Coordinates of C-alpha atoms in Angstrom, one line a residue:
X123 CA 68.4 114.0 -17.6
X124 CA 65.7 111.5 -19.1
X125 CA 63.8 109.4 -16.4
X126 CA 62.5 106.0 -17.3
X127 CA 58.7 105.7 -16.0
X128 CA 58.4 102.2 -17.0
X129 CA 60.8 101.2 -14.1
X130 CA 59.2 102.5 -11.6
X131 CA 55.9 100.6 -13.1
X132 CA 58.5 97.4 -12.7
X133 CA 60.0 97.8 -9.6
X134 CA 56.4 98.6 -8.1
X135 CA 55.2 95.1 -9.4
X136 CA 58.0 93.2 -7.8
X137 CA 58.0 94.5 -4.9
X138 CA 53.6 93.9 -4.5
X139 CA 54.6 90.8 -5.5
X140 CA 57.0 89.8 -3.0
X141 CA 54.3 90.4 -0.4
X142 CA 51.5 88.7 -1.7
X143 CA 50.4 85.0 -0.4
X144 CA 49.5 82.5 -2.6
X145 CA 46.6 81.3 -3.0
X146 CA 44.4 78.0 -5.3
X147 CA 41.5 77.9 -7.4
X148 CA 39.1 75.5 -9.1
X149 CA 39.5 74.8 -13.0
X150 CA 36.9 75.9 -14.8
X151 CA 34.3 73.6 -15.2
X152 CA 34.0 71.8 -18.4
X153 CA 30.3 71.6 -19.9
X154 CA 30.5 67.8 -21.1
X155 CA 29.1 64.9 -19.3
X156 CA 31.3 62.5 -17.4
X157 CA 31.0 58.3 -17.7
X158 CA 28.6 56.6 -15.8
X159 CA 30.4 55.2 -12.5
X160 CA 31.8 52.1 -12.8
X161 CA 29.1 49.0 -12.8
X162 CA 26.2 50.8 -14.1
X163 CA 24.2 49.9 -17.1
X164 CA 23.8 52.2 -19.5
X165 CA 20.8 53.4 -20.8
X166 CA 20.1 52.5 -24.6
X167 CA 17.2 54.4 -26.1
X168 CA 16.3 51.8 -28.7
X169 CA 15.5 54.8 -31.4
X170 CA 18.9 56.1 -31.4
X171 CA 21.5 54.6 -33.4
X172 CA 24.4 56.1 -30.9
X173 CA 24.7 55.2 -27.3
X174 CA 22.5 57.2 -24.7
X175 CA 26.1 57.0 -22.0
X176 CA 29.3 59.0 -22.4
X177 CA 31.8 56.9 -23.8
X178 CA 29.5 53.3 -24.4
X179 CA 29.6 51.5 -27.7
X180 CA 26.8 52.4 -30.2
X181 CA 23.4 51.0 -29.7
X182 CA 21.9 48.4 -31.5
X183 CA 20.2 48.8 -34.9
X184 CA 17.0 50.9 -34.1
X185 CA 13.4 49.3 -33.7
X186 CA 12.7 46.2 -31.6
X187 CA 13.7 42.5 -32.1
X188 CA 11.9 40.2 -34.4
X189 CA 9.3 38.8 -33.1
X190 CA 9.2 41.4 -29.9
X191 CA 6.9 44.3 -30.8
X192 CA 5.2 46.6 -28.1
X193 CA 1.7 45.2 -29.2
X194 CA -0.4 42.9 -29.5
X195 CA 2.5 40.4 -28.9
X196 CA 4.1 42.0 -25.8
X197 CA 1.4 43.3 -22.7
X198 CA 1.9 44.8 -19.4
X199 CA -1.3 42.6 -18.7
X200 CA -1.5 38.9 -18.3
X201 CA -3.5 36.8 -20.7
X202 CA -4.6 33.7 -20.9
X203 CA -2.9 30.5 -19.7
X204 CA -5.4 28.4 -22.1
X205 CA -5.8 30.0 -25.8
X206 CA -7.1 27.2 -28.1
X207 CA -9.2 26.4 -30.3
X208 CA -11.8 23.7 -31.2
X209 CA -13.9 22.3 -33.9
X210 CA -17.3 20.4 -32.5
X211 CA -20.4 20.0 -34.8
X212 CA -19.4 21.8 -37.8
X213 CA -18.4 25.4 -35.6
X214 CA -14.9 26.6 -34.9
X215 CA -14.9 27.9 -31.0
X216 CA -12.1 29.9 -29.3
X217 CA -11.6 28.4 -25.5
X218 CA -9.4 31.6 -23.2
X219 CA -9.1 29.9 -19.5
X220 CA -7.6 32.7 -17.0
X221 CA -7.1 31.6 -13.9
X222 CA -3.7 29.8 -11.8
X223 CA -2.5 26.6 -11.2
X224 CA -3.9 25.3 -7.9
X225 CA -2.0 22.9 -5.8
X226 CA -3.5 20.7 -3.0
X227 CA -2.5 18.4 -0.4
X228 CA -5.0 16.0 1.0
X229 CA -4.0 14.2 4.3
X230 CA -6.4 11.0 5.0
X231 CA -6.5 8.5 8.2
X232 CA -8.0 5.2 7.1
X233 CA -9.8 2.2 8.1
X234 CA -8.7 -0.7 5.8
X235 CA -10.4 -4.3 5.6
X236 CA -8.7 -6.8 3.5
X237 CA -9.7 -10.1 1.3
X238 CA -10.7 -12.9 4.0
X239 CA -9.3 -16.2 3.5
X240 CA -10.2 -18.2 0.3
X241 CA -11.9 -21.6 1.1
X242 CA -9.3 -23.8 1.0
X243 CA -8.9 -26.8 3.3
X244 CA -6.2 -26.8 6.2
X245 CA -4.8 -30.4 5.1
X246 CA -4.7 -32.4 2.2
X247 CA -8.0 -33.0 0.5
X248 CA -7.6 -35.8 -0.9
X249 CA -7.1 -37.5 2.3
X250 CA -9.6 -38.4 4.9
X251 CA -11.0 -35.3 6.5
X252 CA -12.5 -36.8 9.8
X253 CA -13.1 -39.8 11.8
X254 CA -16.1 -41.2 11.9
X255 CA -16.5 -43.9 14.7
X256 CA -19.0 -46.5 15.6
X257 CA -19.2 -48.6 19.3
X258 CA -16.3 -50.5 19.7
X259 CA -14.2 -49.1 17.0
X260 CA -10.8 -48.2 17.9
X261 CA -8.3 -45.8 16.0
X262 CA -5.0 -45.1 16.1
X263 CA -5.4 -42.9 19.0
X264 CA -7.0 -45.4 21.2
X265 CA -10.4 -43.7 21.4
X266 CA -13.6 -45.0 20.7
X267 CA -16.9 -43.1 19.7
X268 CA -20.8 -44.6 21.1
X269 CA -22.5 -43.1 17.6
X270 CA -21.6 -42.7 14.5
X271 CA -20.6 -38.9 14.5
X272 CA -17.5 -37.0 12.7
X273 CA -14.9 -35.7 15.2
X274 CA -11.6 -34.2 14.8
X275 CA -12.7 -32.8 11.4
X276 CA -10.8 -31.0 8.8
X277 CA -11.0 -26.7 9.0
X278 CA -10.9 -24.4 6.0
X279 CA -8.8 -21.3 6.1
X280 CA -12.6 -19.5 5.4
X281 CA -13.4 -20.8 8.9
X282 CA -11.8 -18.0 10.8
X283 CA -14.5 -16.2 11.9
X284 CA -12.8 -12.4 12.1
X285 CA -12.1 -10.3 9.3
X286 CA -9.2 -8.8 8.2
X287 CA -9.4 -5.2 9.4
X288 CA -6.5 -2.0 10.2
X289 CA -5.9 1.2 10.3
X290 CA -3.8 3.1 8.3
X291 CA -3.4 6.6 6.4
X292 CA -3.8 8.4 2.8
X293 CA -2.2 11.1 0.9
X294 CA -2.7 13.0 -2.6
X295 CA -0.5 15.9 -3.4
X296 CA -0.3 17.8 -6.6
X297 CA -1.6 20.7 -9.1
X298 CA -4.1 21.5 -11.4
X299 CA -4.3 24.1 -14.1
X300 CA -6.8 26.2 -15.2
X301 CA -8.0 24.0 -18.2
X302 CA -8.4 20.8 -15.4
X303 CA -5.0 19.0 -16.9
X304 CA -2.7 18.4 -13.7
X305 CA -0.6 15.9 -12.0
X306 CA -1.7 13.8 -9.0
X307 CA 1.1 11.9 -6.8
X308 CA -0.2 9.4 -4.1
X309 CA 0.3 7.0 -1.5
X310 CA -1.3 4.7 1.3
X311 CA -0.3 2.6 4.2
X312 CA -2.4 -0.3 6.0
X313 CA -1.0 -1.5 9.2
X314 CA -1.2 -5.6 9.0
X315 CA -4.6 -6.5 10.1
X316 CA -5.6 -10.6 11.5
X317 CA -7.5 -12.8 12.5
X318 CA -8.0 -16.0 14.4
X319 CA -9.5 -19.3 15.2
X320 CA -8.9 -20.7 18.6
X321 CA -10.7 -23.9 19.5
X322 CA -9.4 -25.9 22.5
X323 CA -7.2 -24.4 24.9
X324 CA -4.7 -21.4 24.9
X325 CA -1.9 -21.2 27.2
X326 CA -1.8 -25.0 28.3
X327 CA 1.7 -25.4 29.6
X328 CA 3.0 -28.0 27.2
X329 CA 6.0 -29.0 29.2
X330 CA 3.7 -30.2 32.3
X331 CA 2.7 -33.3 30.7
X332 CA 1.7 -34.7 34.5
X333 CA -0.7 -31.9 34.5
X334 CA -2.0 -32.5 31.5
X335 CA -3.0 -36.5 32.3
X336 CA -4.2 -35.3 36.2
X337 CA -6.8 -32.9 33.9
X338 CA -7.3 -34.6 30.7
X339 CA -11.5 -34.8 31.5
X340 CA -11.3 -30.8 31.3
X341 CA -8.4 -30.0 28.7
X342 CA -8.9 -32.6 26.1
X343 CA -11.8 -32.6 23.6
X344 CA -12.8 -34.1 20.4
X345 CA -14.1 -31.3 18.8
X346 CA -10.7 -29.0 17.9
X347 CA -9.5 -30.4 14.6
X348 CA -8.3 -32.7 12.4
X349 CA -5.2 -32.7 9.6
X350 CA -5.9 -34.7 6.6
X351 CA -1.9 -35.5 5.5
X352 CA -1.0 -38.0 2.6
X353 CA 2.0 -39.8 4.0
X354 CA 2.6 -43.3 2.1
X355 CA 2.4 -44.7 5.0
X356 CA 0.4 -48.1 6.1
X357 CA -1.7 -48.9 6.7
X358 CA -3.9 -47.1 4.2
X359 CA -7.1 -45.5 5.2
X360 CA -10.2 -46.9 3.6
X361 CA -12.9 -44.1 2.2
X362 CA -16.6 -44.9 1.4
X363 CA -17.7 -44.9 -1.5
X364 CA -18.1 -41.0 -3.3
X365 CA -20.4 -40.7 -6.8
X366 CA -19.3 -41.3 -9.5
X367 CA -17.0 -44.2 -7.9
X368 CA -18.7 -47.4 -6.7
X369 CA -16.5 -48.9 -4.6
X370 CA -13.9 -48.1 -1.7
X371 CA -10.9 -46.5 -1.8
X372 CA -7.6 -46.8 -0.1
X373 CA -5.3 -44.0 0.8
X374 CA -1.6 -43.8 1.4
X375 CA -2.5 -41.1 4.2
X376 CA -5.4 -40.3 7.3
X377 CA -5.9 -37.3 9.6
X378 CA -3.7 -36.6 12.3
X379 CA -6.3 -35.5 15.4
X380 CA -5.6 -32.6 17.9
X381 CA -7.2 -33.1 20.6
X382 CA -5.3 -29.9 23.2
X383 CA -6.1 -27.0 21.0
X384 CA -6.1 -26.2 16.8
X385 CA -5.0 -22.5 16.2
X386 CA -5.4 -20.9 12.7
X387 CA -3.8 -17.5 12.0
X388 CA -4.1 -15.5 8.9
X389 CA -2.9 -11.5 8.5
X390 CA -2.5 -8.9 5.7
X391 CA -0.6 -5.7 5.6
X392 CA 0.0 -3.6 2.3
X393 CA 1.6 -0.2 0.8
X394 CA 1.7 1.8 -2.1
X395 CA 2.3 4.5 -3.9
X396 CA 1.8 6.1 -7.5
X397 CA 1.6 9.5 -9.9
X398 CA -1.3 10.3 -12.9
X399 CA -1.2 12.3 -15.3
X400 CA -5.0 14.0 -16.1
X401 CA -5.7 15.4 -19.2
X402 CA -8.4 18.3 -19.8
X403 CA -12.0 17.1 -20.0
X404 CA -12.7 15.6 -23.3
X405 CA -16.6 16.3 -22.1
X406 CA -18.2 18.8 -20.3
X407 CA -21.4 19.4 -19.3
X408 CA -22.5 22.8 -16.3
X409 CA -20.9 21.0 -13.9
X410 CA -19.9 18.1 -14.8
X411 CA -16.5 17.0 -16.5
X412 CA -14.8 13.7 -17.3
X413 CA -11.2 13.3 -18.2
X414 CA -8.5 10.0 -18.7
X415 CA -5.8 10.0 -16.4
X416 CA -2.6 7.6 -17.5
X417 CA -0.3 6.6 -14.7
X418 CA 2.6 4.3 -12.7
X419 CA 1.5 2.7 -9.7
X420 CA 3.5 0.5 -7.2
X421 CA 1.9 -1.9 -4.5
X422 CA 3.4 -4.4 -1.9
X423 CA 1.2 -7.5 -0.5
X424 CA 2.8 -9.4 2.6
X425 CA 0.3 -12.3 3.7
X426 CA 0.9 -14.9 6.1
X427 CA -1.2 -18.0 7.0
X428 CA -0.2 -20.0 10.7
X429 CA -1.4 -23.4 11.9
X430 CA -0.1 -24.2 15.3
X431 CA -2.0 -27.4 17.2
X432 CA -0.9 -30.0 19.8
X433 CA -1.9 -33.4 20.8
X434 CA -1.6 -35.4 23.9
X435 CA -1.4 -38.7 22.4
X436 CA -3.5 -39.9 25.3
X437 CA -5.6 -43.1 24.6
X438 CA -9.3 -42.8 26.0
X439 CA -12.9 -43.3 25.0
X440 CA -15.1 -39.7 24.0
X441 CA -18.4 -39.4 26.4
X442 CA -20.8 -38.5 24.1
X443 CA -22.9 -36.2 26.7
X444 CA -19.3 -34.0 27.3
X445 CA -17.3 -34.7 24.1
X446 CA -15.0 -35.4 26.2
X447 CA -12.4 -38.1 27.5
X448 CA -14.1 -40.4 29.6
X449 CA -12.2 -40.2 32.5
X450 CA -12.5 -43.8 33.8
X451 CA -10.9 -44.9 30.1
X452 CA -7.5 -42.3 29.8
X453 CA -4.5 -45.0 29.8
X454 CA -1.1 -44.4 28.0
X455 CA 1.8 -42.0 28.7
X456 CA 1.2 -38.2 27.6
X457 CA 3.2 -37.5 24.4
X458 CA 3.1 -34.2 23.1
X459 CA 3.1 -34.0 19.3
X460 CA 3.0 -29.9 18.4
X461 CA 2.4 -29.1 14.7
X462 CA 3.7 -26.1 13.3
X463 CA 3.2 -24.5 9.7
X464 CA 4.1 -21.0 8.5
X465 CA 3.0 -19.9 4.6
X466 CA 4.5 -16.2 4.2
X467 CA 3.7 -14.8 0.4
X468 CA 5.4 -11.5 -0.2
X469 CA 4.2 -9.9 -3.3
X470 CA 5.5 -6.3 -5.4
X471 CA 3.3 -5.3 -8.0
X472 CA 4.5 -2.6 -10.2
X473 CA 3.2 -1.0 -13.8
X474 CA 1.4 1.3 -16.0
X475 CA -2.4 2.3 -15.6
X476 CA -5.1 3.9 -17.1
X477 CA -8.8 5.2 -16.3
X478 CA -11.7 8.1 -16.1
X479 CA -11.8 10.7 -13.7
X480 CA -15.6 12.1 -13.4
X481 CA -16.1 15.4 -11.6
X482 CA -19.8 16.6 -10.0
X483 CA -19.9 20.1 -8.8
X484 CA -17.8 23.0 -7.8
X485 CA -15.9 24.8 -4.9
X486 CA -18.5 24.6 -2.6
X487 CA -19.1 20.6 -3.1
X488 CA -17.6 18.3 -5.4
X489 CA -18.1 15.0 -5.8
X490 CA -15.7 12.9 -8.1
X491 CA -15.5 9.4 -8.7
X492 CA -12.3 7.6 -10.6
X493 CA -11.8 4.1 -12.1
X494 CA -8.6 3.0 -13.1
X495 CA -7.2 -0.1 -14.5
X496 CA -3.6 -1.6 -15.5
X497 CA -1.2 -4.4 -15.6
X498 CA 1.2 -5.1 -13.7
X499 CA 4.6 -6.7 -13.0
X500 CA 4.6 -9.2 -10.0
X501 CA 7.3 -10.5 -8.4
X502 CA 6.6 -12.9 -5.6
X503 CA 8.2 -14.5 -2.8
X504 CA 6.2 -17.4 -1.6
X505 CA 7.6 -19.2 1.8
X506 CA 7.0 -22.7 4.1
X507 CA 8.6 -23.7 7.4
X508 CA 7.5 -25.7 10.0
X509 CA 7.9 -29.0 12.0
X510 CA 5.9 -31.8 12.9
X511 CA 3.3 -32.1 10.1
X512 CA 3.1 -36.1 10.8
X513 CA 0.4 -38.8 11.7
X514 CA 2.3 -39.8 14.8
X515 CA -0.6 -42.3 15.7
X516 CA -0.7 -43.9 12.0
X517 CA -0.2 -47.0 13.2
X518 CA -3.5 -48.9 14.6
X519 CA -1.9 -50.9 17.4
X520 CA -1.9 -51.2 21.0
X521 CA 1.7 -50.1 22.0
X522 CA 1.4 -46.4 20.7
X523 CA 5.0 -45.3 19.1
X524 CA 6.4 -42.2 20.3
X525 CA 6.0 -38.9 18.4
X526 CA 8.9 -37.9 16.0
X527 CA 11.4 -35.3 17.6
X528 CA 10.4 -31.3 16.2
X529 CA 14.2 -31.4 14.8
X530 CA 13.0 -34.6 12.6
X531 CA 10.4 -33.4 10.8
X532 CA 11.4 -29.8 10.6
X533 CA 11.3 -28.2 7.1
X534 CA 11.7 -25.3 5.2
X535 CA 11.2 -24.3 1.4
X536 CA 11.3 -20.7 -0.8
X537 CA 10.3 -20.0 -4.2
X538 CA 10.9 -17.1 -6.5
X539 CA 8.7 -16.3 -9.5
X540 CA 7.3 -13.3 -11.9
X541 CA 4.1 -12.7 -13.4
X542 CA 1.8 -10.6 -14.8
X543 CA -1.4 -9.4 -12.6
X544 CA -4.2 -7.1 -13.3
X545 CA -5.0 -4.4 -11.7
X546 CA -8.5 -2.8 -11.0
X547 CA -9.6 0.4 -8.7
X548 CA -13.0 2.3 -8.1
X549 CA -13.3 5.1 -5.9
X550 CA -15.2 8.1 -4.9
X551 CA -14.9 11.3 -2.7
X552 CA -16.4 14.2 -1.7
X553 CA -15.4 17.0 -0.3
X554 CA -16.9 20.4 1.4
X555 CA -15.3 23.4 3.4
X556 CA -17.5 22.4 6.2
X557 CA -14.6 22.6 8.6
X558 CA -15.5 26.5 9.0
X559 CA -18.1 25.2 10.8
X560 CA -17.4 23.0 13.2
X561 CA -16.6 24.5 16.5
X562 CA -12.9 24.5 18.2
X563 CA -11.5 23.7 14.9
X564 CA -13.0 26.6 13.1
X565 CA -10.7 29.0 15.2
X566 CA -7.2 27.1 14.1
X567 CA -6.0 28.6 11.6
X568 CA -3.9 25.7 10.1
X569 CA -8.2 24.7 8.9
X570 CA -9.5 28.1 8.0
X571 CA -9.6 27.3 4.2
X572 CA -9.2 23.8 4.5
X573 CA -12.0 21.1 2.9
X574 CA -13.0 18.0 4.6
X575 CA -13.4 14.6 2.6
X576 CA -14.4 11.7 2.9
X577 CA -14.0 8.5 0.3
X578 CA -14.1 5.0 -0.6
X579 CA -11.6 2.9 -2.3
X580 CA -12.1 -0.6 -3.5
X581 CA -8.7 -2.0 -5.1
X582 CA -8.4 -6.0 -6.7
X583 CA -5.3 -7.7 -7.9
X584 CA -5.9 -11.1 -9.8
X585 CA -3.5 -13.7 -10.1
X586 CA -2.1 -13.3 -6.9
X587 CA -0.1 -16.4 -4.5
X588 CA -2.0 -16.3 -0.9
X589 CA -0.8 -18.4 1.8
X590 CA -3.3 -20.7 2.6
X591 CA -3.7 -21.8 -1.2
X592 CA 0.1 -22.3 -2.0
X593 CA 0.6 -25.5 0.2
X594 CA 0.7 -29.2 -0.8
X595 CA 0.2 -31.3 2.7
X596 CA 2.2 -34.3 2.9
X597 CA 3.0 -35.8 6.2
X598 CA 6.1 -36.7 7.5
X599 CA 8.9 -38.7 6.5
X600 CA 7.6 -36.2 3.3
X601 CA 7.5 -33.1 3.5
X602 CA 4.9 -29.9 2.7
X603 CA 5.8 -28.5 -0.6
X604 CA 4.9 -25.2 -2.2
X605 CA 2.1 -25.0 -5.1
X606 CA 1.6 -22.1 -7.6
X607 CA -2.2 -22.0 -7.4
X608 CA -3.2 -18.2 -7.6
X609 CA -6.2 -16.3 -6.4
X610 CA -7.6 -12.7 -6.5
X611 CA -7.2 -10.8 -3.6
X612 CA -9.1 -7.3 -2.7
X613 CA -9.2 -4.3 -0.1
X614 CA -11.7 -1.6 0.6
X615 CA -10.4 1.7 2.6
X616 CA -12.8 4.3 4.3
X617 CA -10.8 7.4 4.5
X618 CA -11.6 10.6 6.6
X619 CA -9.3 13.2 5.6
X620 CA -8.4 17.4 5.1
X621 CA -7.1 18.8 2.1
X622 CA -5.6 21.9 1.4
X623 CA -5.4 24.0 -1.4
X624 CA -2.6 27.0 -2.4

């Protein structure tokens, strides 16, 4: 009987088999490279035609871009910000400026004085601008004068004896690169500055008119003022005699006197801002350099020009020791006449401007000094109100009419024009880092780099409407009217200030 060993081989397996546990493995690895993970950039080596990344699109063409090559025109170091070159006195020169752009900020406080009131009389000139008396001679207001002497005269706007003066602040801002070209934006503010003539008597209570005739010896004087007024109305005041003329003249008008107090006002604000352009020096010289600037500036003028007076319209005769009523003469009834006149110019000036910007010095100490001139739009504003611009005592006669009501002879008038008016500006600075120095303010750090300076600033406008030159004095039942005489007007800053520089 044959046995069949390859069974028992069979059945052996199965049964091993059947007993076993099963068990898992990891697949064998596979030598290629797997894609980047998602969002990553491949790498491209630009000498390889075929992409660097399993499974990215070919490369580019080898070699670099036009125009891109390693070297000279691509550097891991940075070159100049200036490369130019020149031609001066037959030689070619090759200027390389390294360097930054620096900016600055300059914060200023100022101290402002303005243009003073032109010359121009408080009335209308070509009336009578005083009285002149002799013994015995009455006027309109019932006095009489012992000597021949001028009283109740005409003022000037120029008489105001205080100047125009305010405070105010400064600022520059900007950049400047290393060839000196840069870009300058600035601005100023001068709080309104005025002044004042007083003569006579402040604060007398107008409404007490029992008071006033009780104290007329002490309140009244014939030395406040006078308002010359053409009126048409009679009669008409004889003048004298004036070369070239040989003979009298009449005039439809007189001088209304004020004899309580004569107040004169005048103030001045303005503001402004602009931006220049400089170019790089066209001349240099060690430390010296000059450069044009071109620019926009902007500049707004208010002005304003008060005259505020009061008479008692009191009949008396002046003592000539006191200049003074005479108390032993004061007759009539006290009526008040107040005169009132506001002139309010309002002026924008706006344009393009030009000039020279000369620099002396370095880091440590500069001096520079700029002049600038221009043209610019103006558009003013020119405004009158007021009430009781009147010769209430016109008439020469012994029953003194009353004074016209403030609602009579109350007026008002605006006018609207455009121009052209030049512009003209010189001023110099100079400025240190001296602020290291000074103690206290040497340990804040907001000043440990900063620079002190210190400038000047003279600035004129020509053609300009001011207030006490645009009004035509006629007396009541006429009216004042507005004029278009023009003027130059000027201001002068001192500024104290702290720049810094980045």
């Amino acid at each position: 009987m044959r046995t069949w060993h390859w069974l028992a081989s069979l059945l052996g397996g199965a049964v091993w088999t059947a007993s076993a546990t099963l068990a898992s493995a990891q697949v064998p690895l596979d030598a290629g490279r797997y894609g980047d993970p998602a969002g990553t950039v491949p790498y491209v080596d630009p000498a390889s035609p075929a992409a660097a990344a399993y499974g990215m699109p070919p490369a580019p063409a080898p070699g670099w871009p036009d125009g891109a090559m390693a070297w000279p025109n691509v550097s891991p170091y940075g070159g100049p910000l200036v490369d130019r070159n020149s031609y001066q006195n037959g030689l070619w020169f090759n200027e390389q400026t390294f360097g930054r752009r620096k900016y600055f900020v300059l914060l200023s406080g100022t101290l402002n004085e303005f243009a003073d009131p032109d010359d121009t009389m408080v009335g209308n000139p070509a009336a009578p601008h005083q009285f002149d008396f002799s013994t015995g001679v009455g006027t309109g207001q019932g006095t009489t004068q012992s000597r021949l002497q001028p009283i109740f005269e005409a003022k000037d706007w120029s008489d105001i004896p205080e100047h125009l003066t305010s405070g105010g602040f400064m600022g520059m801002m900007g950049f400047f690169n290393p060839d000196d070209s840069g870009v300058m934006f600035h601005g100023f503010w001068a709080e309104e500055g005025t002044a004042k003539l007083q003569l006579g008597l402040s604060g007398v209570d107008l409404n007490n008119p029992v008071d006033l005739a009780r104290r007329a010896e002490d309140l009244l004087s014939a030395f406040t003022g006078g308002l010359p007024l053409l009126d048409g109305q009679l009669p008409n005041t004889l003048l004298p005699p004036f070369p070239p003329n040989q003979v009298d003249v009449e005039v439809p008008g007189g001088a209304q006197p004020y004899d309580i107090y004569y107040h004169l006002t005048y103030s001045a604000q303005a503001y402004g801002a602009g931006i220049a352009y400089y170019n790089d020096p066209f001349w240099k010289s060690g430390s010296l350099k000059l450069r044009p600037l071109i620019g926009l500036r902007y500049i707004q003028l208010r002005e304003n020009a008060v005259f505020d007076a009061a008479d008692s319209g009191l009949s008396y005769t002046i003592d000539p020791l006191t200049d003074r009523p005479d108390p032993a003469t004061i007759t009539g009834t006290v009526d008040i006449l107040q005169s009132y006149l506001r002139s309010n110019n309002k002026g924008h000036f706006g344009g393009p401007e030009i000039g020279l910007r000369l620099d002396l010095g370095g880091d440590k100490f500069l001096v520079w000094l700029q002049t600038k001139a221009g043209l610019l739009a103006y558009h003013s504003t020119r405004e009158i109100e007021g009430f009781g611009i009147v010769r209430a005592r016109q008439l020469q006669t012994t029953v003194l009419p009353a004074a016209p009501a403030p609602a009579t002879t109350r007026f008002h008038q605006q006018e609207t024009t455009t121009s052209a008016s030049p512009l003209f500006e010189q001023s110099i600075f100079a400025k240190a880092p001296i602020l290291a120095y000074v103690p206290i303010v040497k340990e804040m750090r907001v000043f440990e780099k900063a620079q002190f300076q210190v400038g000047y600033t003279f600035t004129v406008l020509g053609g300009v409407y001011r207030p006490g030159n645009t009004v035509e004095w006629y007396g009541f039942p006429q009216f004042p009217q507005i004029t278009d005489d023009k003027s130059t007007w000027y201001m002068t800053s001192l500024s104290l200030g702290v720049e810094w520089e980045y």
